XYZ file of C-alpha atoms in Angstrom:
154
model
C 0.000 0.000 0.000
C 2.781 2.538 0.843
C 4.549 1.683 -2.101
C 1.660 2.156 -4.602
C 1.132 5.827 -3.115
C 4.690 6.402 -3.050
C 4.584 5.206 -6.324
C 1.725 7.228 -7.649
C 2.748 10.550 -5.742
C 6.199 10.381 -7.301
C 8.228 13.675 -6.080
C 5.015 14.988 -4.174
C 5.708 12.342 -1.793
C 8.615 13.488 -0.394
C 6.460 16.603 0.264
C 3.392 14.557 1.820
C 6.110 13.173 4.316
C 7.457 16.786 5.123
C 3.788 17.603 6.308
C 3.503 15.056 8.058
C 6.477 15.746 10.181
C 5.897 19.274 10.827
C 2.646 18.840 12.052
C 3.781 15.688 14.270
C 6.159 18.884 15.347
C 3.736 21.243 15.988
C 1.860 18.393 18.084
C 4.635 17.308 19.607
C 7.405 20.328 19.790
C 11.008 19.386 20.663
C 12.639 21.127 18.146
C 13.367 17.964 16.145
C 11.238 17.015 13.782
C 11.368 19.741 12.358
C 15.172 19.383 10.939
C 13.639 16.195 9.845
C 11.034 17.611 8.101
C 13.204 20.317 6.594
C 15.649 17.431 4.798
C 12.204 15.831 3.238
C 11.170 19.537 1.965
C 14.832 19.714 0.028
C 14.763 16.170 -1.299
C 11.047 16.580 -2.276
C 12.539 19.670 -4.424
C 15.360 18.208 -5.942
C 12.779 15.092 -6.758
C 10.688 17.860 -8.800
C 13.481 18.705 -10.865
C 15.309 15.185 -10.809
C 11.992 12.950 -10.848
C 12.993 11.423 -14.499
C 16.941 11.331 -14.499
C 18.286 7.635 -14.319
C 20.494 8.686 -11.587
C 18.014 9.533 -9.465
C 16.755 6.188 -7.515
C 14.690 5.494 -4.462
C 18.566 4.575 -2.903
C 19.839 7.720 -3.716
C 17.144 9.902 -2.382
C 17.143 7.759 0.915
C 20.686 8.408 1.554
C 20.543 12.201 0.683
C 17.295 12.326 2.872
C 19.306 10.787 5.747
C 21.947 12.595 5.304
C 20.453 16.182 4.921
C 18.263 14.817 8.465
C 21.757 14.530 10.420
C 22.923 17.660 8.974
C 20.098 19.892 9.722
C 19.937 18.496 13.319
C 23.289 19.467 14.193
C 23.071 22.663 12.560
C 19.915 23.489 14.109
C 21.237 22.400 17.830
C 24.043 24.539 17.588
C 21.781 27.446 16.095
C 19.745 26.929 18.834
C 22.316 26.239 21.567
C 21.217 28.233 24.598
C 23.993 27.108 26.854
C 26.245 31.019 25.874
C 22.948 33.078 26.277
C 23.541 35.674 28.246
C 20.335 36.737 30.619
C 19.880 39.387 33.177
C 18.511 36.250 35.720
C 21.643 33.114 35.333
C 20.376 31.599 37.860
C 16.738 31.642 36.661
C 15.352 27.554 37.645
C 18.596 27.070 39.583
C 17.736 28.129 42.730
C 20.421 26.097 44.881
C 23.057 27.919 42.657
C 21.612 31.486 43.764
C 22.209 31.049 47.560
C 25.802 30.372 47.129
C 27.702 33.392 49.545
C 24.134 34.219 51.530
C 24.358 33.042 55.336
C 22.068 31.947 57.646
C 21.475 30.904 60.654
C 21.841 26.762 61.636
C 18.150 26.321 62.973
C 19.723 22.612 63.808
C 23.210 22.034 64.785
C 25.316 20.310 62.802
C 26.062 16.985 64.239
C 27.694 14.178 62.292
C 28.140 16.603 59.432
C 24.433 16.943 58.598
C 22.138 19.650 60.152
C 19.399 22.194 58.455
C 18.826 26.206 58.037
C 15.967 28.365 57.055
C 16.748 30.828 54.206
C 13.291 32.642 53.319
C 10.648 29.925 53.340
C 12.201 26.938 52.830
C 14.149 24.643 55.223
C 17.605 23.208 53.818
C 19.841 20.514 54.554
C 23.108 21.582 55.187
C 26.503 19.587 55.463
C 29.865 20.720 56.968
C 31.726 20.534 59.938
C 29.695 20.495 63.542
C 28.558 23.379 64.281
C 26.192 23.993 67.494
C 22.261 25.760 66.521
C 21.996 29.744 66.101
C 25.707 29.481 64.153
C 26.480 31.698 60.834
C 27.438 29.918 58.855
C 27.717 30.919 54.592
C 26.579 29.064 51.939
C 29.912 27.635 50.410
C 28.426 25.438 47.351
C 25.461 23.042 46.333
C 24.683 19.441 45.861
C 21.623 18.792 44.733
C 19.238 20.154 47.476
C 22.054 20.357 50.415
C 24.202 23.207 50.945
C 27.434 22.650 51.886
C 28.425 25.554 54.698
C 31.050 26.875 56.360
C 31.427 28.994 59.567
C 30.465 33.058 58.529
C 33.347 35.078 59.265
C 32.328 38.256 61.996
């Protein structure tokens, strides 16, 4: 059945699976399919103008297909790489990164290395050496959701 449309659509069917992928895009988005869709658009062009030259086999217009689909999904991650952005918030959805240098004070001592703070509304576990509750102590780095401290100087 596939082959008989493929068959009777001849170039156009390059173009019927183009549509089909960048509407599965639009219901799906990932930024994918649409490279994908893209490489069918380009061989479903050159099949216009190539349709009737002997060259110009189901073989051949599988491998540029594939071929133009790896190349167009590189290119387009790299065009839309987002990891150099610059942005007035860097540490927008990273919120254990933004309380690195803030201190607190240990609402739990630290015993055995583990204890917990406060810092605006939420309650944090905190590593680092033993400390004794009501200590200030700064945020030194993150792990996940624990906050590594240290004693605050003054």
């Amino acid at each position: 059945m596939i082959q008989k449309l493929v068959a009777d659509l001849g170039p156009w069917s390059w173009w019927l699976l183009a549509a089909i992928l960048l509407v599965a895009e639009l219901a799906a988005p990932g930024v994918f399919l649409i490279w994908i869709g893209a490489a069918a658009l380009v061989v479903g062009a050159l099949s216009l103008a190539l349709w009737d030259m002997g060259f110009w086999g189901w073989q051949i217009q599988l491998l540029l297909f594939a071929a133009l689909s790896v190349v167009f999904a590189i290119a387009g991650r790299r065009y839309y790489d987002r990891k150099h952005a610059t942005t007035d918030e860097p540490f927008l959805n990273q919120r254990e990164a933004s309380l690195i240098g803030r201190t607190a004070t240990l609402q739990e001592p630290i015993t055995e290395g583990r204890g917990r703070i406060r810092l605006d509304d939420t309650w944090w576990p905190v590593q680092g050496t033993d400390q004794p509750a009501g200590t200030r102590v700064r945020i030194a780095s993150a792990h996940g959701r624990t906050l590594t401290v240290e004693k605050a100087e003054g």
